[in-house]
C-alpha positions as a printed NumPy array, in Angstrom:
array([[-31.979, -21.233, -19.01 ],
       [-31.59 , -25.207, -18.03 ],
       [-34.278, -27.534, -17.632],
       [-35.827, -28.356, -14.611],
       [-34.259, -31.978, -14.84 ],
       [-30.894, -33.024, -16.332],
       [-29.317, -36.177, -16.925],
       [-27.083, -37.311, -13.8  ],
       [-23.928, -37.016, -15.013],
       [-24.419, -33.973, -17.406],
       [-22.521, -30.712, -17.043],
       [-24.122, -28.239, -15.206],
       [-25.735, -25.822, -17.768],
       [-24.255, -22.046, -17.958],
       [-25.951, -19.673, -15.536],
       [-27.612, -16.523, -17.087],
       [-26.357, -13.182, -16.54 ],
       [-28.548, -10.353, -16.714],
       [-28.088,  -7.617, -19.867],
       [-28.013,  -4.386, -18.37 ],
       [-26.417,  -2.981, -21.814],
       [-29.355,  -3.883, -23.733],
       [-31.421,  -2.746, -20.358],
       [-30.359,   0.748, -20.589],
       [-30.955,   0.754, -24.615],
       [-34.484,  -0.002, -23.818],
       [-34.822,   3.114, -21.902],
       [-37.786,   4.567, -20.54 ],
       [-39.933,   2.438, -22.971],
       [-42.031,  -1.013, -21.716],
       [-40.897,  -4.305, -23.184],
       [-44.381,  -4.312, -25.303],
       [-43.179,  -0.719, -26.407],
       [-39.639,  -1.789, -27.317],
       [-40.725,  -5.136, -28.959],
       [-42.779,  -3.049, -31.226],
       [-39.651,  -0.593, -32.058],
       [-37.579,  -3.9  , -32.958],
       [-40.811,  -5.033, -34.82 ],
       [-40.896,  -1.695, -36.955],
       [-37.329,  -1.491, -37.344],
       [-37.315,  -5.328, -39.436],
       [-39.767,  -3.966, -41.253],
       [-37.65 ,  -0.917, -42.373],
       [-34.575,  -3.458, -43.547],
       [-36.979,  -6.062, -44.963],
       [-36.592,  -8.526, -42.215],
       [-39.743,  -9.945, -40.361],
       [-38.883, -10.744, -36.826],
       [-41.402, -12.082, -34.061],
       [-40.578, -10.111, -31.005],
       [-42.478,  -9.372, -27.935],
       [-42.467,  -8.396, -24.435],
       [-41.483, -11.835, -23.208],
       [-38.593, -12.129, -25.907],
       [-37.299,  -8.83 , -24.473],
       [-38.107, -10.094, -21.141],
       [-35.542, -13.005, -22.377],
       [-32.767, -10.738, -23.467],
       [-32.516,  -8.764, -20.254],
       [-32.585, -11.561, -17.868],
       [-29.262, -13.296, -19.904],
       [-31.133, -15.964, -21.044],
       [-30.531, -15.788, -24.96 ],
       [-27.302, -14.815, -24.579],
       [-26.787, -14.175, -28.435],
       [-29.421, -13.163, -31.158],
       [-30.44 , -15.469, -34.164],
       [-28.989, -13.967, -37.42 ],
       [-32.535, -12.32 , -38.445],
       [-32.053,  -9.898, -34.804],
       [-28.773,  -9.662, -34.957],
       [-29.619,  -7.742, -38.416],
       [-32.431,  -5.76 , -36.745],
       [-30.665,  -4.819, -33.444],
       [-27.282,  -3.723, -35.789],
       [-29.645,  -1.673, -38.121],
       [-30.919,   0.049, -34.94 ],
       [-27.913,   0.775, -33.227],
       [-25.783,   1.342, -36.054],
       [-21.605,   1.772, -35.233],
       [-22.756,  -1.153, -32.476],
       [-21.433,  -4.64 , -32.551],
       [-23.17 ,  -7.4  , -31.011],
       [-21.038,  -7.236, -28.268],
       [-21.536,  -3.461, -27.286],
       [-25.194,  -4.43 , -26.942],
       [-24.267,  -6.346, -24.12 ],
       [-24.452, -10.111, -26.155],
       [-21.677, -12.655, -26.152],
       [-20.12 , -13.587, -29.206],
       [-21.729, -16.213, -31.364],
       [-18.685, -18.654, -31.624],
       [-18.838, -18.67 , -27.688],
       [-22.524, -19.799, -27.522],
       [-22.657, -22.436, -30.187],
       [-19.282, -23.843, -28.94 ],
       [-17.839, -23.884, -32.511],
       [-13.796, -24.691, -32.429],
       [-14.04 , -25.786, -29.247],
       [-15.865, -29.233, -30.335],
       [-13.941, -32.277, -30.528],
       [-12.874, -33.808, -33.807],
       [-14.418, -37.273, -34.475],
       [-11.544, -38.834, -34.025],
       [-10.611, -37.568, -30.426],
       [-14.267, -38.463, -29.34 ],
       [-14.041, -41.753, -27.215],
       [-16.358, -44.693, -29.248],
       [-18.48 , -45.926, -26.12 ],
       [-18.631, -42.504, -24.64 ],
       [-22.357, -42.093, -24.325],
       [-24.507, -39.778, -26.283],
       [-27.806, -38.086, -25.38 ],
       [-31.231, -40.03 , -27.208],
       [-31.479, -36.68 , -29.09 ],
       [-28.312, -36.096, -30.182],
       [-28.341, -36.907, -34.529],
       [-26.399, -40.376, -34.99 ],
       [-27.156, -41.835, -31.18 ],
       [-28.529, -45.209, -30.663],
       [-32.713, -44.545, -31.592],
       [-32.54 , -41.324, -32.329],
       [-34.643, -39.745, -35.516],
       [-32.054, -38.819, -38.722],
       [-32.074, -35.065, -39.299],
       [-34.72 , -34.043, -41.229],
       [-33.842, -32.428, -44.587],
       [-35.227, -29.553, -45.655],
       [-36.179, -28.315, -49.218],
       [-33.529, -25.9  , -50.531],
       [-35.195, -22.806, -52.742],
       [-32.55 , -20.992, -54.844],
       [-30.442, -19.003, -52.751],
       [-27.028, -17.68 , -52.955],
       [-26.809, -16.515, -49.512],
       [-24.75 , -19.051, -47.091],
       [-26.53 , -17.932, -43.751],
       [-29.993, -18.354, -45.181],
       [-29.003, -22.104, -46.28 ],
       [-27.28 , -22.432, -43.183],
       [-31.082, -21.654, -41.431],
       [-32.604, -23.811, -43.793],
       [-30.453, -27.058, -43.196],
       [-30.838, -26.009, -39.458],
       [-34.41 , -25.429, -38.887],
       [-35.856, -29.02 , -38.679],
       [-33.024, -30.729, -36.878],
       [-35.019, -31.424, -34.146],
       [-31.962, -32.574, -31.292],
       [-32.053, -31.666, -27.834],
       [-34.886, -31.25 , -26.002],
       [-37.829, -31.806, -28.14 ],
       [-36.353, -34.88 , -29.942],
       [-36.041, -36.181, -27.013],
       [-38.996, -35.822, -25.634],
       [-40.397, -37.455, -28.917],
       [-38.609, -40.183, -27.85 ],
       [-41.35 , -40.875, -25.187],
       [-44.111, -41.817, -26.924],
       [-47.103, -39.961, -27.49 ],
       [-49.351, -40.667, -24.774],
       [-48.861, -41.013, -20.519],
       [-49.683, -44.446, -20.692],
       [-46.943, -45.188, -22.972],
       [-45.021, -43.982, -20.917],
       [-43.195, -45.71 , -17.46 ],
       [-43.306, -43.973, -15.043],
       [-39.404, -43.884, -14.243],
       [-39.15 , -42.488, -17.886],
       [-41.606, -39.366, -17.139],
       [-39.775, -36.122, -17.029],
       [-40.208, -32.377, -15.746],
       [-40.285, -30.444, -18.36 ],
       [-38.321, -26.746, -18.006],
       [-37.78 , -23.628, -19.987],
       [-35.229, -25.311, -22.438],
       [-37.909, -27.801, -23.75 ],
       [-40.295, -24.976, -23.82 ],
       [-37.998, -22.218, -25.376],
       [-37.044, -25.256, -28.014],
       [-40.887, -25.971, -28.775],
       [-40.844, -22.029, -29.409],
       [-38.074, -21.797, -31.279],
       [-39.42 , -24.423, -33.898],
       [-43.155, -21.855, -34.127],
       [-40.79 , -18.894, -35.071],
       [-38.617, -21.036, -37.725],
       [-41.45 , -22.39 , -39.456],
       [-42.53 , -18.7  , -39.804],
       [-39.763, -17.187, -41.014],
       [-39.024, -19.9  , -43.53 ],
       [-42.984, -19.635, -44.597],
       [-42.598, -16.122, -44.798],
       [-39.959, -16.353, -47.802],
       [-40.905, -19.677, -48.953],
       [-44.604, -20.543, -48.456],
       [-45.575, -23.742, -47.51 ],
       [-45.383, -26.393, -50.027],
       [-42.155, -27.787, -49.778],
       [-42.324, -27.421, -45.651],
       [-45.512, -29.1  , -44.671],
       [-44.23 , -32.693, -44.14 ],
       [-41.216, -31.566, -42.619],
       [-42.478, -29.309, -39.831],
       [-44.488, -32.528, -38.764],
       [-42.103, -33.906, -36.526],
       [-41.478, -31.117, -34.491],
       [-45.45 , -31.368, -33.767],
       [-45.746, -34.593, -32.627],
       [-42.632, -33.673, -30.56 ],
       [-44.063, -30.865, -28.728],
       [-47.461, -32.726, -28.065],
       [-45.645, -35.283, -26.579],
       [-43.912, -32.875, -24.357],
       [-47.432, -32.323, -23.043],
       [-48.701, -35.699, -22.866],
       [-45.483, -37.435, -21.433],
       [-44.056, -34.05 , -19.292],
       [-44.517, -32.394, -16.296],
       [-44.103, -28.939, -16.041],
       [-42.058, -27.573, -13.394],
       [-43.98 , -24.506, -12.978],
       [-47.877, -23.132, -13.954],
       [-46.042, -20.468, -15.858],
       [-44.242, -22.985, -18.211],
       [-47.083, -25.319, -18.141],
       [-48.673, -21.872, -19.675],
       [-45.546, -21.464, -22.254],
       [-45.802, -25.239, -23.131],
       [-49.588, -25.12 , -24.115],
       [-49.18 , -21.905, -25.921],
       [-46.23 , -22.991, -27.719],
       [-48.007, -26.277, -28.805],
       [-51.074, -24.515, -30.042],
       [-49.165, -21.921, -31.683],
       [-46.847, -25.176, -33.433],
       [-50.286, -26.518, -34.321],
       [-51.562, -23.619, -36.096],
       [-48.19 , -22.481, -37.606],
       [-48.01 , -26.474, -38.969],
       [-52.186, -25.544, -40.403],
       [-51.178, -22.809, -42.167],
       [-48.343, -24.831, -44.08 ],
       [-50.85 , -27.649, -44.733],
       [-53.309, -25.094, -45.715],
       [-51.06 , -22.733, -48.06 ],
       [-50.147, -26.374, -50.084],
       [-54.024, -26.911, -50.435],
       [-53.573, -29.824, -47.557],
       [-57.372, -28.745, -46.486],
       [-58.22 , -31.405, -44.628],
       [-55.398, -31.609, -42.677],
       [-55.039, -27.525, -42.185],
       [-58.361, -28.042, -40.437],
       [-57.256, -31.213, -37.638],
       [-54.482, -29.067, -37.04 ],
       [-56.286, -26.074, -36.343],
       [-58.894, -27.951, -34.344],
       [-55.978, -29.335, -32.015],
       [-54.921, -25.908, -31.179],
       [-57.965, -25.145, -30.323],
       [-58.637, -27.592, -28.655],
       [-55.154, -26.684, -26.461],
       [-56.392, -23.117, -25.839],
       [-59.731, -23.896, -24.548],
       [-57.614, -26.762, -21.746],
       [-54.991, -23.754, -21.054],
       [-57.832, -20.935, -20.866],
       [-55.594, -18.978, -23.24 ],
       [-58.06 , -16.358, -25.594],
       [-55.326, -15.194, -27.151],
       [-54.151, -18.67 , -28.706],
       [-58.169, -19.228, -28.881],
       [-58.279, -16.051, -31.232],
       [-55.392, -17.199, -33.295],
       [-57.179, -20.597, -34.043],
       [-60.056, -19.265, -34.803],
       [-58.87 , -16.433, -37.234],
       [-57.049, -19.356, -39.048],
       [-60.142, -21.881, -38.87 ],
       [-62.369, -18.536, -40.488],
       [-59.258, -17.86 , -43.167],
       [-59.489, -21.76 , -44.279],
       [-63.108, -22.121, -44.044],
       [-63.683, -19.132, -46.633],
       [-60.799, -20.981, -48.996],
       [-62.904, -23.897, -48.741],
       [-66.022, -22.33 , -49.913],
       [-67.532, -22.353, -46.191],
       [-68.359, -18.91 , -45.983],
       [-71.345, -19.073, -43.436],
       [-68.535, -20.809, -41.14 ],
       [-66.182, -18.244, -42.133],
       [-68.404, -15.879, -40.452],
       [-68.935, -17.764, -37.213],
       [-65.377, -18.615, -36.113],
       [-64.093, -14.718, -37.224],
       [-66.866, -13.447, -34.471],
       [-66.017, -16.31 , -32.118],
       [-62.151, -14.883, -32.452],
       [-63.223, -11.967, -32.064],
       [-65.156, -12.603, -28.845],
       [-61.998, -13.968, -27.721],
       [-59.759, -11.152, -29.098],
       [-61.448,  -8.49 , -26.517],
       [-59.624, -10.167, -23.337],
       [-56.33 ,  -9.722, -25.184],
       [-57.111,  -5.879, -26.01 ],
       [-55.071,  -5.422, -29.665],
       [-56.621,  -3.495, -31.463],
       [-54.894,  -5.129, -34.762],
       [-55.994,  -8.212, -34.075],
       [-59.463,  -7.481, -33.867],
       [-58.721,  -5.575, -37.058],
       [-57.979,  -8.949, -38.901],
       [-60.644, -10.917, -37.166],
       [-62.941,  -8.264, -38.883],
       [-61.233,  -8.674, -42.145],
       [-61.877, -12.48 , -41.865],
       [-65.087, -11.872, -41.124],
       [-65.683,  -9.792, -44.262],
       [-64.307, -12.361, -46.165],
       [-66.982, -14.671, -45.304],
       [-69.846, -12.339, -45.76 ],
       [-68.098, -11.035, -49.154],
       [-68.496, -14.871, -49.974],
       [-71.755, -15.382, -49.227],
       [-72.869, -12.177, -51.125],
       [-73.746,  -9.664, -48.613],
       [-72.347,  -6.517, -49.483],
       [-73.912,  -4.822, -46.976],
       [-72.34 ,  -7.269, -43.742],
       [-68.769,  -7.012, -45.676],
       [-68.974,  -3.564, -45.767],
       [-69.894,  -2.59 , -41.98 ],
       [-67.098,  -5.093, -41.219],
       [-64.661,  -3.614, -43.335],
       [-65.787,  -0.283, -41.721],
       [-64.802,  -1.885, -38.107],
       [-61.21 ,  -3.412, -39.29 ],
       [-60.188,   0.508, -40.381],
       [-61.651,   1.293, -36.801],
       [-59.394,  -0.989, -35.08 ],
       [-56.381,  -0.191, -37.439],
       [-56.297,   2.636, -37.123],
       [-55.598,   2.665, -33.711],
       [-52.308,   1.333, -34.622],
       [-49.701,  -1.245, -33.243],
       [-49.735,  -1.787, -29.402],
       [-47.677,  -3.336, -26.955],
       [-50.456,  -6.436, -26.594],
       [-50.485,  -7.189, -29.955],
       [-49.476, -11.188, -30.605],
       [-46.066, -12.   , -31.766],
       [-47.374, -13.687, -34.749],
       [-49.152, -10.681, -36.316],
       [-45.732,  -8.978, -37.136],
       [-47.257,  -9.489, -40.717],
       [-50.24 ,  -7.842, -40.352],
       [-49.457,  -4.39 , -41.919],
       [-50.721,  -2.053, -44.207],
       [-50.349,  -4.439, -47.592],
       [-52.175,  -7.237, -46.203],
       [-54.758,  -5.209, -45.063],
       [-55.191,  -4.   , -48.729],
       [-54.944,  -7.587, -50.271],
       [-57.678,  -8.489, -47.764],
       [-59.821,  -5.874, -48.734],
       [-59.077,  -7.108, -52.486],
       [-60.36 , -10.078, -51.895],
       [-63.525,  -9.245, -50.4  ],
       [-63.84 ,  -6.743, -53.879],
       [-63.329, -10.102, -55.984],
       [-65.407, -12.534, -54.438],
       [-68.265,  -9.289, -54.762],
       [-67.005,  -9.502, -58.385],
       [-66.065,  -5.571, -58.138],
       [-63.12 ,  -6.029, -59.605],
       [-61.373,  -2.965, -60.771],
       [-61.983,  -2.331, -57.403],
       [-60.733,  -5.481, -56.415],
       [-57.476,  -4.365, -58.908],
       [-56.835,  -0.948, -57.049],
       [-56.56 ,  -2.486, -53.91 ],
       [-54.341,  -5.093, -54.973],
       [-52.027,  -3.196, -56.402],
       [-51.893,  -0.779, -53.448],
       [-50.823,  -4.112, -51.651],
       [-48.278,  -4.919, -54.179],
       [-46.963,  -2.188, -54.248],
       [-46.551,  -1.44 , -50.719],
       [-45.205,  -4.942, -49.649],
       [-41.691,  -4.768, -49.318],
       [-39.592,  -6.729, -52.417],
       [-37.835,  -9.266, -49.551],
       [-40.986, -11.005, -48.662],
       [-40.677, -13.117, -51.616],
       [-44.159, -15.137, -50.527],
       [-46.776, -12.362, -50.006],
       [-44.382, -10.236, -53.178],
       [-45.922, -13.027, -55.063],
       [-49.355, -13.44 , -53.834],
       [-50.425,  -9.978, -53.395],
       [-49.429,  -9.59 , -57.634],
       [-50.901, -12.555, -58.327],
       [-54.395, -11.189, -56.664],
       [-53.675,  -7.99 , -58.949],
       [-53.353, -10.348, -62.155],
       [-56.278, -12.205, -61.735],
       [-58.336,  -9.135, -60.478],
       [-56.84 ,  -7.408, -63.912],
       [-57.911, -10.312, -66.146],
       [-61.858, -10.447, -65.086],
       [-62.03 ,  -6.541, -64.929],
       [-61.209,  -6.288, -68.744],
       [-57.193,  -5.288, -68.663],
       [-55.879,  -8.245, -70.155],
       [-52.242,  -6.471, -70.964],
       [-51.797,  -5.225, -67.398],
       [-52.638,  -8.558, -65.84 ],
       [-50.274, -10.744, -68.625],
       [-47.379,  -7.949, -67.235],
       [-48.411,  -8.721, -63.377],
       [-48.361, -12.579, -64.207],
       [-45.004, -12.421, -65.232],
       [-44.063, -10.835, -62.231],
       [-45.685, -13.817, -60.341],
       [-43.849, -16.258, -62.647],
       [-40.429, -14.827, -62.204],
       [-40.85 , -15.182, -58.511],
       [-41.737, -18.965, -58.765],
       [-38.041, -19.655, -58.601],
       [-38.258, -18.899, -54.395],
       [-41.611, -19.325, -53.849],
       [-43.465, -22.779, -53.67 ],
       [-47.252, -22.549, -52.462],
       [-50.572, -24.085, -54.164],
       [-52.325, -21.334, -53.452],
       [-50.516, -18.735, -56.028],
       [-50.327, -21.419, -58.368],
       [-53.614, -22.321, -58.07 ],
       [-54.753, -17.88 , -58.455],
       [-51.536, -18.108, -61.783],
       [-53.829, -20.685, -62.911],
       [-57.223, -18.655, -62.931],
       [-55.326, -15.739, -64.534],
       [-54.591, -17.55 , -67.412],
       [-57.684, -19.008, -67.638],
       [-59.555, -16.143, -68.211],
       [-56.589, -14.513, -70.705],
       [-57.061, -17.343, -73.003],
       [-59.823, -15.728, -75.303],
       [-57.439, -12.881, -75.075],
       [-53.899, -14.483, -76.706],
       [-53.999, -11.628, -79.203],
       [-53.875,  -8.966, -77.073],
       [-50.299,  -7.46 , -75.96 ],
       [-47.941,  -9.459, -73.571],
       [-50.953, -12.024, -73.514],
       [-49.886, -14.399, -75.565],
       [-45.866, -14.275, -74.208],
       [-47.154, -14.445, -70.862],
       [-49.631, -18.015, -71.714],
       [-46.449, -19.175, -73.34 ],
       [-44.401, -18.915, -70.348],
       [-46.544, -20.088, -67.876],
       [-47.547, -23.096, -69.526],
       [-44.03 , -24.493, -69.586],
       [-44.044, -23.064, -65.791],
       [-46.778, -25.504, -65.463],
       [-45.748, -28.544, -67.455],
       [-41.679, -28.155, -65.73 ],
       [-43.655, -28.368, -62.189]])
């Protein structure tokens, strides 16, 4: 759907035509109901899509008039014998207006270009983006695409980052292509995290940041309900931008950046972006070593969790709050929360439940409760559930593949298995290739601290070998 506001002289924008195809595929079921049948349905082909009512909502009304590549997998694998076209989509050569773009050479030289087009006057070069080993041309075709901030939000980062730098007679209205743009960059970052992890994205999902708060400080909504979209897209930005900064041991700055999302919940009275933040803020606070904090922001989230009514987020709220008591040494506290995330999970996936939790499922609720084990210092117990997490998580999510066996080598090492955990380092290590985050370094590096009294036993020594020139080649 256009913007509110266009440049005079700009071609009108393509009106959107309703779906009914994909309407009638929806059936009987509510857009939360559906949204969690495409949610399940990833999970079953190893993608990891972020789908909700609204996103249906989206579909049916014409507005994304063609799938990114990650749906267009889902939707195929659950209509099989379907193309995108019999689900009512246009082709994908028809919305990105490939062969129909003019050469370089038939472009006129003074014919003017938008501030956010790449290569105008002013405008910001294209960020790069790292590039983990992958033989797969769409996924590197994502990756170069997924920080090229034109369009919209580019140029609204062109405006400065405050209303009084801004004229007046520069101010604009800001419509549902800035916001779907600023929404489009939160679900990115995620799905590149997701196989990546964070280190090699951090400094690169910074720009689209600063964009989108500027969007807020410099833009006026056309409507309270994309006001509402722009402040929950910003927070959401901020908090997907934490997470990077705290997954590439960026503490400091993991914490600002969960602060400022905050900070936009509390001014858009949104508990559910509230809830987020604070899960985060608990998650970080408990890396940190503040586990009495830990405690306090998982209950704050939680308070704010009960006006969104998932009963899976309040399930990880718990879990975060267990990790904090499990850090301070109260058994008894972890346990009676641990009690209440089963409670709440086992109510299952609902319709309310927030589009970034599409990777809360049954392994990282097992590698939560393994870390609660460890920092008891149970750790065979620790182990079991680690492995369970391991080996539930599904061998496409490269990132969590590698953290949830990295938990289950370190567990190994301090519960007196050194063989087992030297086998489930290796695992870790042979995943490094796709994976770049501090934090399973920094767990690889604990393993093999504790195996060194224990070179001679089997696979030990191998393993030290190998992830010592791991270490020295990064």
């Amino acid at each position: 759907m256009a913007s509110s506001s266009r440049t005079p002289g700009a071609p009108s924008a393509r009106p959107a035509h309703p779906n009914p195809v994909f309407r009638r595929l929806r059936g009987s079921r509510s857009p939360g109901e559906f949204a969690t049948a495409v949610r399940r349905a990833a999970r079953e082909i190893g993608e990891q899509v972020s789908c909700d009512a609204r996103y249906i909502g989206r579909v049916e009304s014409g507005e994304i008039r063609c799938p990114n590549y990650a749906y267009e997998r889902v939707f195929l694998h659950m209509f099989p014998g379907r193309t995108l076209t019999d689900l009512g989509f246009a082709a994908r050569e028809d919305v990105r207006g490939r062969g129909r773009r003019p050469a370089p050479a038939d472009t006129p030289h003074d014919a003017p270009r938008h501030p956010g087009t790449p290569g105008a006057p002013g405008a910001p070069e294209p960020l790069s983006t790292p590039r983990p080993h992958s033989d797969i041309d769409e996924e590197s075709d994502v990756l170069r695409r997924a920080f090229m901030i034109g369009g919209p939000v580019t140029a609204a980062a062109t405006l400065g980052h405050g209303p009084d730098s801004v004229p007046a007679q520069r101010r604009r209205r800001v419509g549902d292509a800035e916001v779907a743009a600023v929404e489009e960059a939160v679900r990115r970052i995620r799905l590149l995290d997701d196989r990546h992890g964070g280190d090699g994205l951090y400094q690169q999902a910074a720009q689209p940041l600063r964009a989108a708060y500027a969007l807020l400080d410099s833009g006026t909504a056309a409507r309270a309900s994309t006001a509402h979209r722009l402040h929950a897209g910003a927070g959401e930005l901020a908090i997907s931008v934490g997470w990077l900064a705290h997954d590439s041991g960026r503490f400091g700055e993991a914490r600002s950046h969960y602060a400022e999302a905050l900070a936009t919940a509390r001014v858009a009275g949104d508990p559910g972006l509230e809830a987020h933040a604070f899960c985060n803020s608990s998650f970080l606070a408990r890396d940190a070593g503040r586990h009495r904090e830990a405690v306090r922001t998982a209950q704050a989230g939680q308070q704010a969790a009960r006006e969104v009514r998932s009963p899976r987020l309040l399930a990880l709220l718990a879990l975060r709050e267990a990790g904090g008591w499990a850090g301070l040494g109260d058994r008894s506290s972890c346990e009676q929360s641990l009690a209440r995330a089963h409670g709440h999970f086992a109510r299952g996936p609902a319709g309310t439940d927030p589009e970034w939790m599409s990777f809360f499922a049954e392994p990282e609720l097992e590698a939560l409760q393994a870390q609660c084990w460890s920092a008891l210092g149970e750790w065979a117990r620790a182990a079991r559930h680690a492995r369970r997490a391991a080996t539930l998580q599904d061998h496409r999510f490269t990132r969590n593949l590698a953290l949830y066996r990295a938990e289950l080598a370190c567990d190994l090492a301090r519960a007196g298995a050194p063989d087992e955990a030297a086998a489930a380092g290796d695992e870790v290590l042979a995943l490094l290739g796709h994976v770049r985050s501090s934090r399973i370094h920094a767990m690889l590096a604990d393993t093999a601290a504790a195996l060194r009294p224990h070179r001679a036993a089997s696979g030990v020594g191998g393993f030290l070998e190998r992830y010592e020139g791991a270490a020295h080649r990064a």
